[in-house]
Coordinates of C-alpha atoms and ligand atoms in Angstrom, one line a residue:
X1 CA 37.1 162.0 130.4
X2 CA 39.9 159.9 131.6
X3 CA 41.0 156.2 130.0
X4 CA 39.2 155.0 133.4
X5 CA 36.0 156.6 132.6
X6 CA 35.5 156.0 129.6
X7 CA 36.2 152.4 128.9
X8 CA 34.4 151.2 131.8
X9 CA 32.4 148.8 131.4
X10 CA 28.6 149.2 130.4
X11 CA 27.0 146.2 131.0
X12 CA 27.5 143.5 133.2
X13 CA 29.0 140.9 130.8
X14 CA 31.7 143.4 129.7
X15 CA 32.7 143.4 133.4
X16 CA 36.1 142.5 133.6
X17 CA 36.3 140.8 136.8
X18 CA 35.2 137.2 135.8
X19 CA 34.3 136.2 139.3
X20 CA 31.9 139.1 139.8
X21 CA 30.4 139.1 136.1
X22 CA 29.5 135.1 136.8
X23 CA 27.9 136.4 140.0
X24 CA 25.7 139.3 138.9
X25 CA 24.6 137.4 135.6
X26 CA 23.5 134.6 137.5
X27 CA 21.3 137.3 139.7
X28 CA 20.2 138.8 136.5
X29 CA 18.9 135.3 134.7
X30 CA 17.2 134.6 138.9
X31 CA 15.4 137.6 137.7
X32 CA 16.5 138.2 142.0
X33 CA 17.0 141.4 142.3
X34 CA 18.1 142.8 145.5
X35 CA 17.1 146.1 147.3
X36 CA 20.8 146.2 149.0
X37 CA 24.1 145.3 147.7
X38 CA 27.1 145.2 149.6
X39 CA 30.3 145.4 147.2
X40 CA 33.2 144.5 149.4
X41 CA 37.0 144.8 147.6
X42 CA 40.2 147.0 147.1
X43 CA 40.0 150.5 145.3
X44 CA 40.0 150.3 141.5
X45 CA 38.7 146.6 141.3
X46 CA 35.6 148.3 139.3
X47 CA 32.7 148.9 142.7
X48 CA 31.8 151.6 141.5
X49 CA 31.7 151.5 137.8
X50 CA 29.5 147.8 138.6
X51 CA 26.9 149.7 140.8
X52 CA 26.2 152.3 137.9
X53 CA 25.2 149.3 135.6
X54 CA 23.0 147.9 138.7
X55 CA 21.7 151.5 138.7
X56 CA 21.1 151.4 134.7
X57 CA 19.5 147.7 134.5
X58 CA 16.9 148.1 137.1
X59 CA 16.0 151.8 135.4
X60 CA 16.4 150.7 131.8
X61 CA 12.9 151.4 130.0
X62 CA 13.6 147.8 128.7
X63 CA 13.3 146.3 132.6
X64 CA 11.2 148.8 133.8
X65 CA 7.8 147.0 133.6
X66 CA 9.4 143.9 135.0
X67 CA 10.0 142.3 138.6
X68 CA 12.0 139.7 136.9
X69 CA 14.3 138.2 134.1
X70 CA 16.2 141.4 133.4
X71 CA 18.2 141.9 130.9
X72 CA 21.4 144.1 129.8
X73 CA 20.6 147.7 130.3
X74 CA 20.0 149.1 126.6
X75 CA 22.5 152.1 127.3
X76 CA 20.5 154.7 125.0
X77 CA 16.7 154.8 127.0
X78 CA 16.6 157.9 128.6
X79 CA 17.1 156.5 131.4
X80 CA 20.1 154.6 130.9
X81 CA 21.9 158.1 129.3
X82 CA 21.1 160.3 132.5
X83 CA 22.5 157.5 134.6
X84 CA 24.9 157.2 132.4
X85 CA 26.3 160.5 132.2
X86 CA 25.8 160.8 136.0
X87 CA 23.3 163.9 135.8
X88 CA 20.3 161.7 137.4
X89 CA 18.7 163.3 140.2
X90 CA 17.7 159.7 141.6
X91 CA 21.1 158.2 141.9
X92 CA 22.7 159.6 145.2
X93 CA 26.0 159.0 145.4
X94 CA 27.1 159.5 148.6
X95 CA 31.4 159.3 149.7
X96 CA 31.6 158.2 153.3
X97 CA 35.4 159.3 153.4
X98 CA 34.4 163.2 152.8
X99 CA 33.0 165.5 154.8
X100 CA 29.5 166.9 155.9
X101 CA 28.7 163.0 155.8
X102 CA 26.5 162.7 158.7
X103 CA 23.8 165.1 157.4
X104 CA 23.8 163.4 154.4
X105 CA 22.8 160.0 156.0
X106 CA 20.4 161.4 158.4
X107 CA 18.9 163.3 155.8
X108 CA 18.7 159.7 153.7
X109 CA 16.2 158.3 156.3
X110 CA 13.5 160.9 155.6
X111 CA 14.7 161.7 151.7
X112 CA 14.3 157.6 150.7
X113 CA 10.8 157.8 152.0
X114 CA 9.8 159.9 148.6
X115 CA 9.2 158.5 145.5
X116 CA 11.8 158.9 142.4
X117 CA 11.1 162.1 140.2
X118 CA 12.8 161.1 137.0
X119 CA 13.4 157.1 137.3
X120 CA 11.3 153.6 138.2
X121 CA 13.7 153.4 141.4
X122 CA 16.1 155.7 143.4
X123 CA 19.7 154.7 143.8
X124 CA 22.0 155.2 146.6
X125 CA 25.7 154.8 146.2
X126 CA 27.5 154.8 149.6
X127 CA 31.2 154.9 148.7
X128 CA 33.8 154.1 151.9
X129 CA 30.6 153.0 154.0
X130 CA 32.7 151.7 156.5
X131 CA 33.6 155.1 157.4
X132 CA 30.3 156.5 158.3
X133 CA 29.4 157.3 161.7
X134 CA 27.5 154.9 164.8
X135 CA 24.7 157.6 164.0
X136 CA 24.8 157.1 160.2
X137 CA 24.8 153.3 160.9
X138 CA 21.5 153.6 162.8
X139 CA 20.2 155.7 160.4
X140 CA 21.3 153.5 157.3
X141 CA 20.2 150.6 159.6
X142 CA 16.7 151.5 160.4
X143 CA 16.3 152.5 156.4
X144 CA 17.7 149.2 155.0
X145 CA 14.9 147.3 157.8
X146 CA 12.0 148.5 156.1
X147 CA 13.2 149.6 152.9
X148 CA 10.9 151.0 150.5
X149 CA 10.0 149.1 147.2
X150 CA 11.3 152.1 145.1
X151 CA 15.0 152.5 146.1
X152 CA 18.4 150.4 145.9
X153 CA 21.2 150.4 148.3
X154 CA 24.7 149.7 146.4
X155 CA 27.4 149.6 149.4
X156 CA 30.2 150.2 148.5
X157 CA 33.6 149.3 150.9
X158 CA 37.6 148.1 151.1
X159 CA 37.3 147.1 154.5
X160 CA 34.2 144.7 155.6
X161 CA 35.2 144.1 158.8
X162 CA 34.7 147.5 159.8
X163 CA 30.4 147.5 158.2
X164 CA 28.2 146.2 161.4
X165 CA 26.9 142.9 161.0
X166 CA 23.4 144.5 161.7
X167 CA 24.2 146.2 158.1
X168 CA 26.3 143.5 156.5
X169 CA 23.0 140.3 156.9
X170 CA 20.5 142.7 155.4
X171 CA 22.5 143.2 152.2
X172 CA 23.6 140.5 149.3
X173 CA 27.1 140.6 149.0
X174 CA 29.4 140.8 146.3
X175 CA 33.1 140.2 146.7
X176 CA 35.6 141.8 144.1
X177 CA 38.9 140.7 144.2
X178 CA 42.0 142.2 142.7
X179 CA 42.4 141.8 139.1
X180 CA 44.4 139.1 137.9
X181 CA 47.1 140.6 135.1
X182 CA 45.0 138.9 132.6
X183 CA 41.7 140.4 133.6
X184 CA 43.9 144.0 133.8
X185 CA 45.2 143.7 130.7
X186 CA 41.7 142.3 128.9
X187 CA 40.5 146.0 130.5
X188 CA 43.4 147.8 128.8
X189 CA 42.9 146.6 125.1
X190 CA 39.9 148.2 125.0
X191 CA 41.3 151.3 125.5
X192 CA 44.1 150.0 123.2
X193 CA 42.0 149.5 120.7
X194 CA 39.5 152.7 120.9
X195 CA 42.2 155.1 121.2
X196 CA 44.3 153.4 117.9
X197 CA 47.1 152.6 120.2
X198 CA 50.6 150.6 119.2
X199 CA 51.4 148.7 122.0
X200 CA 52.6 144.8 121.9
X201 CA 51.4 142.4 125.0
X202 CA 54.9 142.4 126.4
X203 CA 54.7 146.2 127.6
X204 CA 50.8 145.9 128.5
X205 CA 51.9 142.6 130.8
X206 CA 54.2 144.8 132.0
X207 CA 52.1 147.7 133.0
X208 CA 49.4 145.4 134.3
X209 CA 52.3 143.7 136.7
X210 CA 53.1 147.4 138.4
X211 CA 49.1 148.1 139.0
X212 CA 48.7 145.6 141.5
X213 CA 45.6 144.0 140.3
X214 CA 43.9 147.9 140.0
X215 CA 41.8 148.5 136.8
X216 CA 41.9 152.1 137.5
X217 CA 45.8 152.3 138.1
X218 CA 46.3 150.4 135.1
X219 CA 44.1 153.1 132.8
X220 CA 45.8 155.6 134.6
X221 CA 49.4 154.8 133.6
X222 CA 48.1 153.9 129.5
X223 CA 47.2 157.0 129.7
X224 CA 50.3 158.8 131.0
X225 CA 52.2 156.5 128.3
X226 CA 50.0 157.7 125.5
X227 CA 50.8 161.3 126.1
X228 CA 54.3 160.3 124.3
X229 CA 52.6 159.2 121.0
X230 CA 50.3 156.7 119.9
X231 CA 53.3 154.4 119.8
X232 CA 54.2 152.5 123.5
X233 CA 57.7 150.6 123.7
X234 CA 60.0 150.3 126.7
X235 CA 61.3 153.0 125.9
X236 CA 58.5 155.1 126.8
X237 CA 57.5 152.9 129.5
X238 CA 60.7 153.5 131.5
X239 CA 60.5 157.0 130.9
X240 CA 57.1 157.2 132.6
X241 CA 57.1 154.2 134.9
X242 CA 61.1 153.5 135.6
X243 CA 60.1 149.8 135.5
X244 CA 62.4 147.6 136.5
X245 CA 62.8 144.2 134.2
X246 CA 61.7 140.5 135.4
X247 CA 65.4 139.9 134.8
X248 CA 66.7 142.8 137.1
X249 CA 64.6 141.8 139.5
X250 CA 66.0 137.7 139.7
X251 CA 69.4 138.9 139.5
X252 CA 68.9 141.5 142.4
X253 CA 67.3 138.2 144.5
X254 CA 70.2 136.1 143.4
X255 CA 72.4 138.8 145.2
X256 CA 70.8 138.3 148.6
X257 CA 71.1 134.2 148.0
X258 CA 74.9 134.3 147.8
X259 CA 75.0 137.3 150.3
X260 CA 76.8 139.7 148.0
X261 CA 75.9 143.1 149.6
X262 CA 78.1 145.1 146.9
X263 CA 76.3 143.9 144.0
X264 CA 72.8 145.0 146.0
X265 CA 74.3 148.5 146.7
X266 CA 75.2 148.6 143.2
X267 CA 72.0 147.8 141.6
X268 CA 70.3 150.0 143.7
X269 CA 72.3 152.7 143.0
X270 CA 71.9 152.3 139.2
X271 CA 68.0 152.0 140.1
X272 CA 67.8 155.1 142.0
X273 CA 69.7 157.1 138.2
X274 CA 66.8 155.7 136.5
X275 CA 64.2 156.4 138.5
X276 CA 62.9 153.1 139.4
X277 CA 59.4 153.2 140.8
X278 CA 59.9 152.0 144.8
X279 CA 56.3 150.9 144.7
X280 CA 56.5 148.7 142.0
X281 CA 60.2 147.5 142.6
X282 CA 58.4 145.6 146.1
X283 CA 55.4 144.6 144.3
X284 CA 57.6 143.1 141.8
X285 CA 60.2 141.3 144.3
X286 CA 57.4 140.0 146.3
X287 CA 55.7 138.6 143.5
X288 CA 59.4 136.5 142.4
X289 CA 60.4 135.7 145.5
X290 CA 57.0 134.5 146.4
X291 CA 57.2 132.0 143.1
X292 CA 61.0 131.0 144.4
X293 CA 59.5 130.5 147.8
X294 CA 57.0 128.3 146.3
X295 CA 59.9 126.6 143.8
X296 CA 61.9 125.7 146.7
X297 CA 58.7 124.2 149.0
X298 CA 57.6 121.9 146.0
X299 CA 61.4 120.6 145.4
X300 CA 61.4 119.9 149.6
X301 CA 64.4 122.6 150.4
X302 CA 64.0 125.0 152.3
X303 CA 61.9 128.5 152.0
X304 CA 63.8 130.3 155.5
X305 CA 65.3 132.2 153.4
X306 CA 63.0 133.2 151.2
X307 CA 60.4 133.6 153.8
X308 CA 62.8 136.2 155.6
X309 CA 63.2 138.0 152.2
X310 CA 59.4 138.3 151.9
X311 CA 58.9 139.2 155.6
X312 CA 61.4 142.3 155.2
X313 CA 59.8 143.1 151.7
X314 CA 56.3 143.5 153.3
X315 CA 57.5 146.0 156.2
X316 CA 59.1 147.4 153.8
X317 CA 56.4 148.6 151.9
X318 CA 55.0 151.0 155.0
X319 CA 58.2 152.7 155.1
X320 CA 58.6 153.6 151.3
X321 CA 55.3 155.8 152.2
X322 CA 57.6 157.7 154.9
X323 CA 61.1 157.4 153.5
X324 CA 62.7 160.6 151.4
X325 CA 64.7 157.7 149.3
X326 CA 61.9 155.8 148.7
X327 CA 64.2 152.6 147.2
X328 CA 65.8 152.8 150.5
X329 CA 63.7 151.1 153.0
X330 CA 63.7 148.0 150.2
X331 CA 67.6 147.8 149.9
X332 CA 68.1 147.7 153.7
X333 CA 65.3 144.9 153.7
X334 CA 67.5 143.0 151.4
X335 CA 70.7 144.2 152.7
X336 CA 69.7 142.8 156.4
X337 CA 69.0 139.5 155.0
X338 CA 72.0 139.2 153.1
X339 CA 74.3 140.4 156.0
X340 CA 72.6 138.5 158.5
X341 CA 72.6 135.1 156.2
X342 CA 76.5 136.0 155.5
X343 CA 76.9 136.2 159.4
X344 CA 80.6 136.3 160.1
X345 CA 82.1 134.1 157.5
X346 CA 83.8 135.5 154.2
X347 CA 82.3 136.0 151.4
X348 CA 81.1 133.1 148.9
X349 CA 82.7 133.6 145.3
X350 CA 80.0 132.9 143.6
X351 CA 79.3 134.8 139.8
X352 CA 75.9 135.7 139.3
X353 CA 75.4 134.6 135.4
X354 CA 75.3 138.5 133.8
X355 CA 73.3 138.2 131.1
X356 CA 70.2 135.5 130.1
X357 CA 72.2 134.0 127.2
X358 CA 74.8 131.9 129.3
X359 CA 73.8 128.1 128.7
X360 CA 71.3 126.4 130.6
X361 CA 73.6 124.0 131.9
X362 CA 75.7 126.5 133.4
X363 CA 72.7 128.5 135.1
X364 CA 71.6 125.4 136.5
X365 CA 74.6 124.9 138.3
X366 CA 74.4 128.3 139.9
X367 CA 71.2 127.3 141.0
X368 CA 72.4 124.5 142.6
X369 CA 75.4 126.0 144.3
X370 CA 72.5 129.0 145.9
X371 CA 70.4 126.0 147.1
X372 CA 73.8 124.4 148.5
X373 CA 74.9 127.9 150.1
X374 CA 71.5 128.2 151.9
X375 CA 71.1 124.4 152.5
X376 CA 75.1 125.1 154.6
X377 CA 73.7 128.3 156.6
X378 CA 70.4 126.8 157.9
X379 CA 72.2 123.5 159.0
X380 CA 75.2 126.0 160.9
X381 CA 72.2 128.3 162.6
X382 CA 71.1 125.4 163.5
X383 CA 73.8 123.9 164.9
X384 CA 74.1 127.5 166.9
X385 CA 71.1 127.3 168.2
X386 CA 71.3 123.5 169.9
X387 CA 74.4 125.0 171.6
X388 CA 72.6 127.8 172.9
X389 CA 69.3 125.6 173.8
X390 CA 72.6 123.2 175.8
X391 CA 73.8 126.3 177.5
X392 CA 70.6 127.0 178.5
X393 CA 69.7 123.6 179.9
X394 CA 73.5 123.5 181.8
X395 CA 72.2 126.2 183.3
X396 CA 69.0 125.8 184.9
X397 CA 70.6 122.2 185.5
Ligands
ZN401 ZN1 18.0 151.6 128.7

C-alpha cells in the first residue's frame, strides 16, 4: 500500500482538512445524518478517503442501532474492517471518468431498490460525477428523489458547476478546499513518524510548497524521497524533486524588476542542468510574486508590474503541459515582461545582492531603487499613452 493509503485518515477528527473535520463533526454530534453527500473540491484534498469514514460510521456495529448521536467508527467491528479494506460488497464505488459508466448508473436505479447483504446501509461512491451522462443524471436523479432508507449517496466531484442543480439541492454539501502547507505537512508527519523517518520541517515545508495544497501529491513525493534512505535532506530532495530554493526564486523575480534579461537566461539555464521541476518552478513564482504584489499594494506603489508577471505566469502554466522544454514557456513569460518593461532604453546597472548575507541596509536600498525603476516606467508609459490618447483626439478633431 502506498504512503497515501495508508496514513489516511480513519476517523473524522484525524481529517486533516480543518474546515471539513469542523463540518462533519458538527453533523456527527446533530446526530443529522444525510442520505446524500455532495463533496465538491480539487483531486487529492482527501473526497475520497472522507466518504470511506462516512461509509464506516453509519455501518459501525457501534452506530448501527442508532438514528442519531453517532460516534467515531470503532475501525475493528466487522464492519468497519470490510469497509475498510475495501472488500465490502455494499460499498459501490463507482468512477464517472471511466468507462462502461452508463450501465453502471442505470443499473443503480433498480440495484439500490434491494436491501444490503452484508452491512446496516449500502454505500454509493460516485467519483467525477460531473462526468456522468444526461441519462445517468436522470437516473441518479429519480434515485436521489425517493431514496430508500437503507442506502447513502457520497458524490464525489472537482468541478460543481458542471452537477445539475436538480442533483446539487437534494444533497448536503461539503466543500474541501486545497490544503494549506500546514494542514499538508500535519498529514505528512504521520507518515514521518510511522515509517521512522529523518526528516527536519524545513525539507517537509518544502515538499508541502511543491504539492499545491494536494494530500496525495504530497505522500506521493515522501515516498519517492524515502526510497533514498530513511534519512531526507536537500540533498535527496533535489535529487528527486529539482526544487528550486525560496531564495532562487526572489533573485530570479528581482531580474525581471530591473529588466536584466541575461541574468534570466542564465538562471534558467542553470535550472534546466539541475532538473528543476517546471511545475513547481510556476507554483513557486506565483506564490512570491503574489506576496510582492500584495507588499507593494499595502505600501500604496504600484502592483502593474507584478500583476503583468502573475498574468504571464498563469498562461504559462497551460503551456508547460505542451512544451518539449518544459521551463521554457516560464522564462519567455518572464523574459516578455522584462523586455517589454525595458522598452527601448539601456539597461539599468543595477547589482542584484548575490548572496542573503549582504547587510540589511544595503538590500534595502536595492529595494528601493526596484520600486524607483518601476515607479520611472509606469509614469513614462503613461506619459506615452496621453500622447497617443492626443493624437487620437487631433484626429477625429
Ligand atoms: Zn466499527
Amino acid at each position: 500500500m502506498s504512503f497515501y493509503q495508508t496514513y489516511r485518515p480513519k476517523k473524522i477528527a484525524d481529517l486533516d482538512l480543518v474546515a471539513v473535520r469542523d463540518v462533519l463533526l458538527s453533523t456527527l454530534a446533530s446526530g443529522k445524518i444525510s442520505h446524500a453527500y455532495l463533496f465538491v473540491g480539487p483531486r487529492g484534498s482527501g473526497k475520497t478517503s472522507t466518504a470511506r469514514i462516512l461509509a464506516q460510521l453509519v455501518n459501525c456495529e457501534k452506530n448501527a442501532c442508532k438514528s442519531s448521536d453517532f460516534s467515531e467508527p470503532c475501525g475493528e467491528c466487522e464492519a468497519c474492517r470490510v469497509i475498510g479494506g475495501g472488500s465490502s460488497v455494499d460499498v459501490i464505488e463507482i468512477d464517472a471518468a471511466s468507462n462502461g459508466l452508463v450501465d453502471d448508473i442505470r443499473d443503480l436505479r433498480e440495484k439500490v431498490r434491494l436491501s444490503p447483504v452484508q452491512l446496516k446501509k449500502k454505500i454509493y461512491i460516485i467519483d467525477e460525477v460531473h462526468m456522468v451522462s444526461t441519462a445517468g443524471f436522470n437516473a441518479l436523479l429519480k434515485t436521489l428523489e425517493e431514496p430508500p432508507a437503507h442506502a447513502l449517496f457520497i458524490l464525489c466531484t472537482t468541478e460543481s458547476q458542471k452537477v445539475p442543480e436538480t442533483i446539487a439541492s437534494r444533497c448536503a454539501r461539503v466543500n474541501f478546499t486545497k490544503a494549506t502547507i500546514d494542514e499538508v505537512i500535519g498529514s505528512l508527519l504521520k507518515a514521518v513518524k510511522g515509517e521512522k523517518l529523518d526528516v527536519d520541517k524545513e525539507i517537509l515545508q518544502q515538499i508541502a510548497e511543491a504539492t499545491d495544497g494536494s494530500f496525495r501529491e504530497g505522500h506521493k513525493i515522501l515516498e519517492q524521497l524515502s526510497s533514498y534512505g530513511t534519512k531526507i535532506d536537500e540533498q535527496v530532495l533535489t535529487k528527486v524533486l529539482g526544487v528550486v530554493g525560496r531564495h532562487s526564486v526572489k533573485k530570479l523575480l528581482d531580474f525581471v524588476m530591473v529588466f536584466d534579461t541575461d541574468g534570466i537566461i542564465k538562471m534558467f539555464d542553470e535550472m534546466e542542468k539541475t532538473g528543476v521541476k517546471a511545475g513547481i518552478l510556476v507554483t513557486l513564482l506565483l506564490r512570491e510574486a503574489k506576496l510582492e504584489m500584495e507588499k507593494q499594494i499595502r505600501s500604496g506603489e504600484s502592483p502593474a508590474i507584478y500583476l503583468r508577471i502573475i498574468d504571464n505566469l498563469i498562461s504559462s502554466a497551460d503551456r508547460i503541459k505542451i512544451s518539449p522544454l518544459p521551463l521554457l514557456p516560464i522564462e519567455i513569460a518572464l523574459l516578455s515582461v522584462a523586455i517589454d518593461e525595458k522598452g527601448g532604453e539601456p539597461r539599468p546597472k543595477v547589482q542584484i545582492p548575490s548572496t542573503a548575507s549582504k547587510p540589511a541596509q544595503e538590500t534595502k536600498k536595492h529595494e528601493d531603487s526596484i520600486v524607483k525603476l518601476s515607479a520611472e516606467t509606469l509614469i513614462k508609459r503613461e506619459e506615452t499613452e496621453d500622447v497617443d490618447r492626443k493624437t487620437v483626439q487631433d484626429d477625429s478633431g
